[in-house]
Coordinates of C-alpha atoms in Angstrom, one line a residue:
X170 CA 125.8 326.5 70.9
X171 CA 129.7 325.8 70.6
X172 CA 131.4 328.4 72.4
X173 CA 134.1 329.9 70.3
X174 CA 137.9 330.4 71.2
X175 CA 140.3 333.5 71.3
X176 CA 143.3 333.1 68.3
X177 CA 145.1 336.2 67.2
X178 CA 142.7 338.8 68.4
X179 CA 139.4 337.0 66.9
X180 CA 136.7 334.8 68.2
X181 CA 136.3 332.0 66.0
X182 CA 135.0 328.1 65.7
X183 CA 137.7 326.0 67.0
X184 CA 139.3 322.8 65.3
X185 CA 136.9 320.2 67.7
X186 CA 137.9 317.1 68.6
X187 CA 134.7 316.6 70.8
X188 CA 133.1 319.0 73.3
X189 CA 132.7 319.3 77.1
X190 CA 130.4 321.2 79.6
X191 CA 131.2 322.2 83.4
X192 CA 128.9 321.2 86.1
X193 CA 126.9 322.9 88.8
X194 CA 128.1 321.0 91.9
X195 CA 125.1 322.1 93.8
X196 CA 123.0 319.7 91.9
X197 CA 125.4 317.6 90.2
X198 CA 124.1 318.8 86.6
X199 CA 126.3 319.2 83.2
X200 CA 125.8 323.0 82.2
X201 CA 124.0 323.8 79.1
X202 CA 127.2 325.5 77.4
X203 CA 129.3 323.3 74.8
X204 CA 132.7 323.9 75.1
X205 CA 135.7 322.3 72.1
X206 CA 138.2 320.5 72.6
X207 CA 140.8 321.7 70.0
X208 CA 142.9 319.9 67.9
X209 CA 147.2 320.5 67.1
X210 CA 146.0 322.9 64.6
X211 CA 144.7 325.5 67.4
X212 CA 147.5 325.2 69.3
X213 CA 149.7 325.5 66.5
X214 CA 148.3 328.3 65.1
X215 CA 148.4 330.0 68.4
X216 CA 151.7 328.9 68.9
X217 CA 152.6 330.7 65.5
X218 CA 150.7 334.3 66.3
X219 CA 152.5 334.3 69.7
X220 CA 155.8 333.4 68.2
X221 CA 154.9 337.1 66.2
X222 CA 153.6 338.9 68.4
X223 CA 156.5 338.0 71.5
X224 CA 158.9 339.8 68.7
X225 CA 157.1 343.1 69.0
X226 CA 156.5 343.0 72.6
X227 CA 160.4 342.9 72.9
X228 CA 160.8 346.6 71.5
X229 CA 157.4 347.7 72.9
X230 CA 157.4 350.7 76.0
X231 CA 157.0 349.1 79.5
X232 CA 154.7 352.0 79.5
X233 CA 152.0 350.5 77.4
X234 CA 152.2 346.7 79.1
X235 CA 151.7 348.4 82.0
X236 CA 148.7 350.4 80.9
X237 CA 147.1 347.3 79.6
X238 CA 147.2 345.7 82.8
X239 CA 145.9 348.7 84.4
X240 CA 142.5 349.0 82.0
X241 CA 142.6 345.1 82.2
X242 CA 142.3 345.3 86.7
X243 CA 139.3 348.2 85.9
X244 CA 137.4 346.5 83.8
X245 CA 137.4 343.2 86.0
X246 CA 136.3 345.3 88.7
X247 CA 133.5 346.7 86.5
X248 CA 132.3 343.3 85.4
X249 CA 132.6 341.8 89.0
X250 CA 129.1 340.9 89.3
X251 CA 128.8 339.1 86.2
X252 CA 132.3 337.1 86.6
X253 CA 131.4 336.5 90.1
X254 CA 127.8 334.8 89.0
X255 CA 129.2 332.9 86.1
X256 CA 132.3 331.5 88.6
X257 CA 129.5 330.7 91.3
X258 CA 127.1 328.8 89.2
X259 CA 130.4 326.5 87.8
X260 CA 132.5 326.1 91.0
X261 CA 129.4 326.4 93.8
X262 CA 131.9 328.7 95.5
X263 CA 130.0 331.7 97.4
X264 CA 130.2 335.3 95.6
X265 CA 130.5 336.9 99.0
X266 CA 132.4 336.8 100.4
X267 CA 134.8 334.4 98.7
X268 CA 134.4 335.8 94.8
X269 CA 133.6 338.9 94.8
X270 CA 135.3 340.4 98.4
X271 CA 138.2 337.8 98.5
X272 CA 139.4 336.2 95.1
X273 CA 138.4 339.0 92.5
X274 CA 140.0 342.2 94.6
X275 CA 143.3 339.6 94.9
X276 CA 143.1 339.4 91.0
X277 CA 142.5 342.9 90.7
X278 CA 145.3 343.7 93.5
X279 CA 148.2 341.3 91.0
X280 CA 147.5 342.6 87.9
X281 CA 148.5 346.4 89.2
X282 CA 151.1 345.4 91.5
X283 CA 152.3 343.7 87.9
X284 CA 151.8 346.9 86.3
X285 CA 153.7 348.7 88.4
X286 CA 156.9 346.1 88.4
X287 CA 156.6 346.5 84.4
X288 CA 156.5 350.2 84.7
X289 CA 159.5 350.0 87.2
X290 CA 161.7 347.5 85.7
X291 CA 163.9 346.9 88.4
X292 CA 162.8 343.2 88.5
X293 CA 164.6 342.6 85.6
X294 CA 167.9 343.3 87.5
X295 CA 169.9 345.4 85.2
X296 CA 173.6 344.5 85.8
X297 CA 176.4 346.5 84.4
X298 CA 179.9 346.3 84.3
X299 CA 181.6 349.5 82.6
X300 CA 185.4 348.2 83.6
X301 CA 184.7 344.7 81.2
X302 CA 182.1 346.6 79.1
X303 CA 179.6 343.8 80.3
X304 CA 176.3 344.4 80.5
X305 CA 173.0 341.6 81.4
X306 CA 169.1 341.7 82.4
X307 CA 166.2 339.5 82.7
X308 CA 164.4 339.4 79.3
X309 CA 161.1 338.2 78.2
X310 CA 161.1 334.3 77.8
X311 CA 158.8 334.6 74.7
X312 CA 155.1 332.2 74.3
X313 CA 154.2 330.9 77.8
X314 CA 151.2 328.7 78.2
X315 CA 149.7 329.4 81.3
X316 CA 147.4 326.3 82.6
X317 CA 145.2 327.1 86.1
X318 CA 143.5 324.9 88.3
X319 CA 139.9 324.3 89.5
X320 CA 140.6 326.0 92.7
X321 CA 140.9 329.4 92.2
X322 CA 138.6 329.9 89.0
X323 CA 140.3 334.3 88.9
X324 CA 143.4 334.6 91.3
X325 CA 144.8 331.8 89.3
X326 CA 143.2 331.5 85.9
X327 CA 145.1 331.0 82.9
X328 CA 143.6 334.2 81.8
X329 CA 143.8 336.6 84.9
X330 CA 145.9 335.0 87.7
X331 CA 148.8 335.9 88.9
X332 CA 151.2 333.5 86.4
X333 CA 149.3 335.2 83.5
X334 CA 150.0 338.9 84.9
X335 CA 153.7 337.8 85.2
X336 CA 154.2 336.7 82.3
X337 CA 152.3 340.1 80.5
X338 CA 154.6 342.1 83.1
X339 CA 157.8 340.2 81.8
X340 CA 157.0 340.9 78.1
X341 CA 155.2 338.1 76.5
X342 CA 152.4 337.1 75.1
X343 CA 150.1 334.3 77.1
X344 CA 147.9 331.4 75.8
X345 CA 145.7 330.3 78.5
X346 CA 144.1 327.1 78.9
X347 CA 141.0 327.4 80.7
X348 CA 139.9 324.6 83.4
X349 CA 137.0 322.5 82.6
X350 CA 135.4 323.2 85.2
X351 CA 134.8 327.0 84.7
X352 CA 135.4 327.4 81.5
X353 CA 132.5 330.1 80.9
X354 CA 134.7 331.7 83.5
X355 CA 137.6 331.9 81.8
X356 CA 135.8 332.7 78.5
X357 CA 134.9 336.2 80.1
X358 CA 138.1 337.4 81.6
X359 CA 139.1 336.5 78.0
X360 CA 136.2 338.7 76.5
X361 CA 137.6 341.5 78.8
X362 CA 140.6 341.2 77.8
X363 CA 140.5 341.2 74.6
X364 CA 138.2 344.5 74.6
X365 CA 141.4 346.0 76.6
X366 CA 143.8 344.5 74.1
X367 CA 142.0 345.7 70.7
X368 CA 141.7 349.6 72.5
X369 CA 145.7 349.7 72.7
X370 CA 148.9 349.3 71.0
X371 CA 150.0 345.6 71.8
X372 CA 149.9 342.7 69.4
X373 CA 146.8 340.9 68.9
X374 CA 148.0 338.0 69.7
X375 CA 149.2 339.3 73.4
X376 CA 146.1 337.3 75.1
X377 CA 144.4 334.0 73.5
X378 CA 142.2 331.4 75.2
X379 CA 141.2 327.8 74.2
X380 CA 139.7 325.6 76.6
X381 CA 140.4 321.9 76.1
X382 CA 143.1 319.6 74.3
X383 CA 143.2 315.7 74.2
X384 CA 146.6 314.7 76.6
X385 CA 148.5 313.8 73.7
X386 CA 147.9 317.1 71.9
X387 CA 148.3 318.7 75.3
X388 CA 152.1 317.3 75.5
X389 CA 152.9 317.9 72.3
X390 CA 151.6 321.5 72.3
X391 CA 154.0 322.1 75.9
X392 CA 157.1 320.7 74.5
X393 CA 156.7 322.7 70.8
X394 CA 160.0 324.6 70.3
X395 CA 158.3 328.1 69.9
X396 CA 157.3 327.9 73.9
X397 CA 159.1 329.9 76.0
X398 CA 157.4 328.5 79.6
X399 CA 154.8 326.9 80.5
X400 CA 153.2 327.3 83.9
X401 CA 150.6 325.4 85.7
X402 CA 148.9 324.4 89.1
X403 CA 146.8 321.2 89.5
X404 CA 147.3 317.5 90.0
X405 CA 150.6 315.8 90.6
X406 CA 149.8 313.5 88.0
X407 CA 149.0 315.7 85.3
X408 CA 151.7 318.2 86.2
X409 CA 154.7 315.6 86.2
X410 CA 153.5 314.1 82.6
X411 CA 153.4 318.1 81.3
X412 CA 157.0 318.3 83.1
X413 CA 158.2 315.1 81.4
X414 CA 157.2 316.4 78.0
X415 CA 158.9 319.9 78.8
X416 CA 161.7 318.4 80.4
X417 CA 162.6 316.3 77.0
X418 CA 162.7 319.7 74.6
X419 CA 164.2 321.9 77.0
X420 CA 161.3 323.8 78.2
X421 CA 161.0 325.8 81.1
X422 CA 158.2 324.6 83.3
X423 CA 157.0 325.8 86.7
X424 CA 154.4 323.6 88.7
X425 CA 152.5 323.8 91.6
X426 CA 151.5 320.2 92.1
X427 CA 151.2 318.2 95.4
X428 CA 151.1 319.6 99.1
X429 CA 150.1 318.2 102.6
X430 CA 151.0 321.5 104.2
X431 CA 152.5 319.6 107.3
X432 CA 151.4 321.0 111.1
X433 CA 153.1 319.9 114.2
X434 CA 151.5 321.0 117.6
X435 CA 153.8 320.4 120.5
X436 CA 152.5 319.2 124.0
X437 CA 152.6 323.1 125.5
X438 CA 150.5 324.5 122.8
X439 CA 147.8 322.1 124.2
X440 CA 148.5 322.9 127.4
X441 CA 148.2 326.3 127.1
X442 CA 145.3 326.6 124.5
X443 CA 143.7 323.5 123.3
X444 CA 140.7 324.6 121.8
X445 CA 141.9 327.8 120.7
X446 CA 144.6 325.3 118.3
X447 CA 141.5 323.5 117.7
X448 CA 139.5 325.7 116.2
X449 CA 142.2 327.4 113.8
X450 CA 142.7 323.5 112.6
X451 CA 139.3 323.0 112.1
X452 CA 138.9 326.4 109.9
X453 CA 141.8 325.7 107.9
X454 CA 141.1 322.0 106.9
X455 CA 137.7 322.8 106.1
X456 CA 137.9 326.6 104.4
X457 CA 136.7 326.2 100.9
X458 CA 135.8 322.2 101.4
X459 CA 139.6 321.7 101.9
X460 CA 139.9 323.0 98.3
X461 CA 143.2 325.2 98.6
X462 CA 146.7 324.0 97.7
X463 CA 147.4 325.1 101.5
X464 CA 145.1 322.7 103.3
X465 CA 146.7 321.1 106.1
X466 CA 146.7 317.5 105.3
X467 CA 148.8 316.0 107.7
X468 CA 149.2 317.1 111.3
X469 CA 151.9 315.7 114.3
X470 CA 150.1 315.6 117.7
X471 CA 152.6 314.1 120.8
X472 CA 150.5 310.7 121.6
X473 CA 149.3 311.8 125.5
X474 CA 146.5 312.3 127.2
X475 CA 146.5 315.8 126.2
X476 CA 147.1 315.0 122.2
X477 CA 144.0 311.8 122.9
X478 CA 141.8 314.8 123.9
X479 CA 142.8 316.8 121.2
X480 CA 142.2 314.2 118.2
X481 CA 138.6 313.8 119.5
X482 CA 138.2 317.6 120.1
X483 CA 139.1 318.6 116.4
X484 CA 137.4 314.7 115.3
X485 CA 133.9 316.4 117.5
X486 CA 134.1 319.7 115.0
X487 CA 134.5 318.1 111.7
X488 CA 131.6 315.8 112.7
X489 CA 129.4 318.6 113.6
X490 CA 129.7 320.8 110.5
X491 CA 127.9 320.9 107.4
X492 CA 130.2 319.5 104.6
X493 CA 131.5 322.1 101.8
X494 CA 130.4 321.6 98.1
X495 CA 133.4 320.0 95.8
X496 CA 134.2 321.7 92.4
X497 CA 133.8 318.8 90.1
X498 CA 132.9 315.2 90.1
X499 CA 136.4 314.5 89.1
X500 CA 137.2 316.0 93.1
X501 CA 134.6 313.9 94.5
X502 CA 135.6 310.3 93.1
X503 CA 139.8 311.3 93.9
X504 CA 138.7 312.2 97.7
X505 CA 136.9 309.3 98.0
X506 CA 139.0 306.9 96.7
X507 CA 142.4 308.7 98.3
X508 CA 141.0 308.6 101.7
X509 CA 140.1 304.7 100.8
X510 CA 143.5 304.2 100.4
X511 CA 144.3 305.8 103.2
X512 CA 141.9 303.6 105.6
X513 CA 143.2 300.2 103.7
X514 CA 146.7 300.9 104.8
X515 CA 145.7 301.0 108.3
X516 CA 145.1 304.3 109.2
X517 CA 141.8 304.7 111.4
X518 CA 138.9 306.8 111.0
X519 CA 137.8 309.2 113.4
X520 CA 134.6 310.7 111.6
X521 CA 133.9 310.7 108.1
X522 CA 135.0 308.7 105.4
X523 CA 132.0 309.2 102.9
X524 CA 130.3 311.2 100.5
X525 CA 127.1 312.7 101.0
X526 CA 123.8 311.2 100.2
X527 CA 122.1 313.6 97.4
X528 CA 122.9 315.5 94.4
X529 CA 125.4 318.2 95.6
X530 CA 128.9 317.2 95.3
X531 CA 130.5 316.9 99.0
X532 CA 131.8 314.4 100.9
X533 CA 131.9 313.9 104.8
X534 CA 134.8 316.6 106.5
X535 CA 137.1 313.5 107.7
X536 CA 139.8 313.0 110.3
X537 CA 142.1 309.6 110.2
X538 CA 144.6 308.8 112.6
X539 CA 147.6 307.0 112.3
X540 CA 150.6 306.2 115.1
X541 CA 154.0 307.7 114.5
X542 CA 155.6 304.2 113.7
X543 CA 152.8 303.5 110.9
X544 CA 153.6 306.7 109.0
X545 CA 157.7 305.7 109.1
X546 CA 156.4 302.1 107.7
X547 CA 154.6 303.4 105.1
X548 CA 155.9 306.9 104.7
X549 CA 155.3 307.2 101.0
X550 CA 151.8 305.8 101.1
X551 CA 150.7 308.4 103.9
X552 CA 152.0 311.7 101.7
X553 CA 148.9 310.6 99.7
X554 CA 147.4 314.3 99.0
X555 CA 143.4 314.0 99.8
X556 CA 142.2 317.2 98.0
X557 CA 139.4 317.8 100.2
X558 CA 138.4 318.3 103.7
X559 CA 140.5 315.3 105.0
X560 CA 143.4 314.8 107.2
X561 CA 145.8 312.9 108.5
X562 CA 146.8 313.1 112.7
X563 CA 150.2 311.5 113.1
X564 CA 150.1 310.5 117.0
X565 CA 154.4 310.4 117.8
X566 CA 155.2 309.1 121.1
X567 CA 157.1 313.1 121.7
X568 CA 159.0 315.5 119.8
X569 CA 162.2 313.7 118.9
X570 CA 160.3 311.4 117.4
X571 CA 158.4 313.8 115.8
X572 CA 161.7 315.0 114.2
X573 CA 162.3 311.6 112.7
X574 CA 158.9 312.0 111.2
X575 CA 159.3 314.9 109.2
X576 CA 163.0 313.6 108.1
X577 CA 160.7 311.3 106.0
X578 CA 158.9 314.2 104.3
X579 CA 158.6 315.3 101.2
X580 CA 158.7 318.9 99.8
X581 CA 155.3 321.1 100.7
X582 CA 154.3 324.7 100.1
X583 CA 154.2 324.9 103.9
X584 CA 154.6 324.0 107.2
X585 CA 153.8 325.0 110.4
X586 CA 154.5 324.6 114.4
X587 CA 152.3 325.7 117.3
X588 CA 154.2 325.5 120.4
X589 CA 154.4 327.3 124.2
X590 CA 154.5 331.1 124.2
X591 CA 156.5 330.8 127.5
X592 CA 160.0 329.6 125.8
X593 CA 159.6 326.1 127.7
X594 CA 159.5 324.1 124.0
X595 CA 162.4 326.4 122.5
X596 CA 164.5 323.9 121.9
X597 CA 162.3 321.4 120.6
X598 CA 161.2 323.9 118.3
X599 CA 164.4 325.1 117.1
X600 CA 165.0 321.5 116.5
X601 CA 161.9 320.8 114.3
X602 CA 162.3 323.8 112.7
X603 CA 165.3 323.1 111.4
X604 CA 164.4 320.1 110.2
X605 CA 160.6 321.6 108.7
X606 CA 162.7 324.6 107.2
X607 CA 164.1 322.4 104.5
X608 CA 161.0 321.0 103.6
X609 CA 158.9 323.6 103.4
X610 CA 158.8 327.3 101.1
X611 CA 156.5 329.3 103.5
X612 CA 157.3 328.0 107.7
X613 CA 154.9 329.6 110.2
X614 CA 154.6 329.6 114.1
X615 CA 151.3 329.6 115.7
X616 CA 149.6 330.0 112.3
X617 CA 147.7 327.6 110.2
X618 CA 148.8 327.7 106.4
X619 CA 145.7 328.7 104.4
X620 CA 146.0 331.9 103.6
X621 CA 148.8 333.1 101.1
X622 CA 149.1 337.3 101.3
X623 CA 149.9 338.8 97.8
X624 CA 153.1 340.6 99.2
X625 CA 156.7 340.9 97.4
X626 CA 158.2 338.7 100.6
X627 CA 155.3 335.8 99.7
X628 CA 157.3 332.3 98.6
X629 CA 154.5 330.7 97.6
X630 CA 156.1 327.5 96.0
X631 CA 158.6 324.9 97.5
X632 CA 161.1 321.7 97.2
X633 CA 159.6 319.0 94.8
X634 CA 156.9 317.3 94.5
X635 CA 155.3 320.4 95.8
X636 CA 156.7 322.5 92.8
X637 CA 159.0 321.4 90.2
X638 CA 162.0 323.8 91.4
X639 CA 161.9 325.5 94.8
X640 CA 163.7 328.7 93.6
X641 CA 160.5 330.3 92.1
X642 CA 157.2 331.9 93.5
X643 CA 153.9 331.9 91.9
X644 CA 153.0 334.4 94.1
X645 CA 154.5 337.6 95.2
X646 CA 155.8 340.1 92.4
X647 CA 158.1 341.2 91.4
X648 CA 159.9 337.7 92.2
X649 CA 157.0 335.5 90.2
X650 CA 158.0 337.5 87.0
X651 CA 161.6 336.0 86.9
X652 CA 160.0 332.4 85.8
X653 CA 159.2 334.2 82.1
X654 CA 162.6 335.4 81.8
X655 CA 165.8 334.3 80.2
X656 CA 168.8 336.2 81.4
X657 CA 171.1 338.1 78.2
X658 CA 174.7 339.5 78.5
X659 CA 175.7 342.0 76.4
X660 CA 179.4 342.4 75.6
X661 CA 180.8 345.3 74.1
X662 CA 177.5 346.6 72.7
X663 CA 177.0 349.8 71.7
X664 CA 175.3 351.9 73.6
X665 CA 172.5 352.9 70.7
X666 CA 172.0 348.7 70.2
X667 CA 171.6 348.3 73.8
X668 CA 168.3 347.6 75.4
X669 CA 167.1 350.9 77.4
X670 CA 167.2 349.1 80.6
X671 CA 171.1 348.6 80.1
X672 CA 172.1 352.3 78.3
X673 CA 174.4 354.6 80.3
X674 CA 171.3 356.9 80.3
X675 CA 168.8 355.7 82.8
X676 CA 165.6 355.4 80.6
X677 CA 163.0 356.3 83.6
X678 CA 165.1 357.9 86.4
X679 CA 163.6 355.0 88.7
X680 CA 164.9 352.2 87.9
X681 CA 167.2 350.6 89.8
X682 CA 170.4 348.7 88.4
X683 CA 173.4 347.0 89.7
X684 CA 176.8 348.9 88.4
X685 CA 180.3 348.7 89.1
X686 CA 179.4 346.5 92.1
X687 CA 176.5 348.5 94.5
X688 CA 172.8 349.3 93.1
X689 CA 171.8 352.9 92.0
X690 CA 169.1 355.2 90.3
X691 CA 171.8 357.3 88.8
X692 CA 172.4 357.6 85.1
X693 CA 176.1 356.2 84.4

């Protein structure tokens, strides 16, 4: 049976161009359920109801956003066990503790702390000057078509994650794109949803799902001139084509794309805890298969005895565990061929290298080394991203060559050096870190990068290609709702065709707001 999609409040048949079905990487096997792939006529009819509905969430209460995303959170939580099973069957991903006690409480956890920036308003940073009679905020965007990855089927859906609670929070109405490979996923946060949406006062067309479009309808849906933003995390590829499309109409577009996650051990770290350092590697390049957009990929050892010993310590772990499962087949034959790549230009391989014989999707947990010199050869070729549990050890003949290796870097979500806890390496540290800090959105000390806390002080994005403008978050609210916003100035407005953020009379007795140069509560 052809799934249907979400347009405008109702379920209904889509305009197919052809069908698709996830997989169960356990066993390798296609999933019974057909899913469309729509034509321009969903998207532009979806486009149109947005465009509608974005005009009455303008005027509409914060109150009543933030209510919906409230019911929206309890309902998740109600229907955990049957979100969590439908995720697990199409990503192979365990329900506990990763679904159900990790990734659905983070969902949960956004779409209140979203809530309660909506309710608050202070993100939108109301600014008034009464001397000039100038007055400006952050206001809603309008459409934004939020796109997720394969890696985070609910903290990062299209139709639950974080961008999508943003962009509710800032005022405007979503269509998600769900990932092909857990689509059924996506169809029943959107089922939620909906049931939410129809019980309250927002436009129908607030929420709307499809699942699929051809790459030609896909760009010409991003770059349509009733979009507000677009958001999406996934492939470098994909995400620079969607960019080039939004850069040509003047779109607004924020990516998450491409990240190696760079980690640089100096020689006292070793020294002082070898295996400890060991260990936290070994967790974080193999947590979820090496599935996260914080995996470290590429790792700076000094080339001595001590960094020798180290390579084959961490080399002896991934060679001794049990391979996670990959999400799609799509994962399995990039891996492969990325770490091919890898090995052709010279780099060699310490364990791994393969996939696994059978029908689950995985492939071997792999360490490569390269020397310090190969990487500033062929410095381009080695930021390859193996989405997977692979990675790169860079062996540098000491720190200040180290330095001139991460000159060569590009942008990453995050970065990260281990180093002696007795001051001994502070100035090589300082050194590298100043270097790392321009390369990196999140830099961490004696911490591996997997991991990102939903807190208001979280940058999770970074310079390009890790993100397509390193002065936004993805995560961490109320900073992640400024992407869906445009910022007005009023001048000379009267007060009754003001916005209530920017009367003299404060409209919640909360809010903060920026006037006559210091911030205050108070009522003008």
């Amino acid at each position: 049976m052809m799934q249907l999609i979400l347009a405008d409040g109702v379920w209904r048949s889509a305009a197919a161009t052809g069908t698709f079905s996830a997989f169960d990487p356990t066993n390798g096997q296609s999933l019974v359920e057909q899913f469309p792939i729509s034509d321009w006529s969903d998207c532009d009819a979806m486009l149109e109801a947005a465009s509608a509905a974005a005009v009455e969430l303008r005027s509409m209460p914060v109150d009543r956003i933030a209510n919906f995303l409230e019911t929206y959170a309890a309902a998740i939580e109600t229907s955990g066990d049957e979100i969590c099973a439908i995720a697990n069957r199409e990503t192979g991903l365990p329900i506990s503790p990763r679904l159900k006690d990790v990734e659905l409480k983070r969902t949960t956890h956004q779409l209140l702390q979203a809530a309660s920036a909506a309710r608050d308003g202070s993100w939108s940073m109301p600014t008034i000057d009464k001397a000039n009679e100038l007055r400006s905020y952050f206001a809603p965007i309008g459409p934004v078509i939020a796109i997720g990855p394969n890696n985070f089927p609910f903290a990062f859906n299209g139709m639950a994650g974080g961008d999508f609670a943003a962009a509710i929070a800032a005022g405007n109405p979503v269509i998600a794109k769900g990932h092909p490979s857990h689509p059924g996923t996506t169809r029943k946060f959107a089922e939620i949803a909906a049931e939410v949406l129809a019980q309250s006062t927002l436009p129908a067309a607030t929420c709307q799902l499809l699942y699929h479009v051809p790459p030609e309808v896909g760009l010409r849906w991003v770059s349509d001139r009733r979009v507000g933003a677009v958001s999406f995390t996934g492939s470098k590829a994909a995400g620079l084509a969607l960019k080039s499309a939004c850069d040509a109409a003047g779109i607004p577009i924020y990516l998450e794309m491409s990240s190696l996650n760079p980690v640089v051990i100096l020689p006292g770290a070793l020294r002082e805890r070898p295996n400890e350092v060991a260990d936290q590697l070994f967790a974080s390049c193999t947590a979820a298969a090496g599935q996260m957009c914080t995996n470290p990929g590429l790792v700076f050892v000094v080339d001595d005895s001590a960094g020798q010993q180290f390579g084959d310590n961490v080399a002896q772990r991934f060679r001794e565990s049990v391979p996670g499962t990959l999400l799609s087949p799509g994962v399995l034959k990039s891996l492969g061929e990325n770490v091919n790549r890898i090995i052709a230009a010279g780099a060699v391989l310490a364990t791994g290298g393969k996939p696994l014989e059978g029908k689950r999707l995985a492939f071997e947990n792999t360490l490569l080394r390269i020397t310090g010199q190969q990487f500033l050869d062929s410095s381009e070729l080695f930021q390859t991203e193996m989405f997977g549990a692979a990675t790169l050890l860079v062996m540098a003949t000491n720190s200040s060559a180290i330095a001139g290796l991460i000159a060569r870097m590009h942008g990453n979500l995050t970065g990260a050096i281990y180093s002696a806890t007795d001051g001994t390496e502070e100035n090589d540290y300082l050194r590298l870190a100043q270097l790392l800090r321009s390369k990196v959105g999140r830099l961490m000390n004696d911490k591996m990068p997997t991991g990102v806390v939903v807190s208001p002080a979280m940058q999770h994005g970074g310079p390009y290609p890790a993100t397509g403008h390193p002065g936004f978050t993805a995560v961490g609210i109320p900073a992640s709702l400024r992407r869906f916003a445009v910022l007005q100035c009023f001048d000379h407005v009267r007060e009754d065709r003001l916005p209530p953020a920017l009367r003299n009379k404060n409209p919640n007795g909360q809010m903060a707001r920026f006037i006559d140069g210091h911030w205050t509560t108070e009522s003008i």
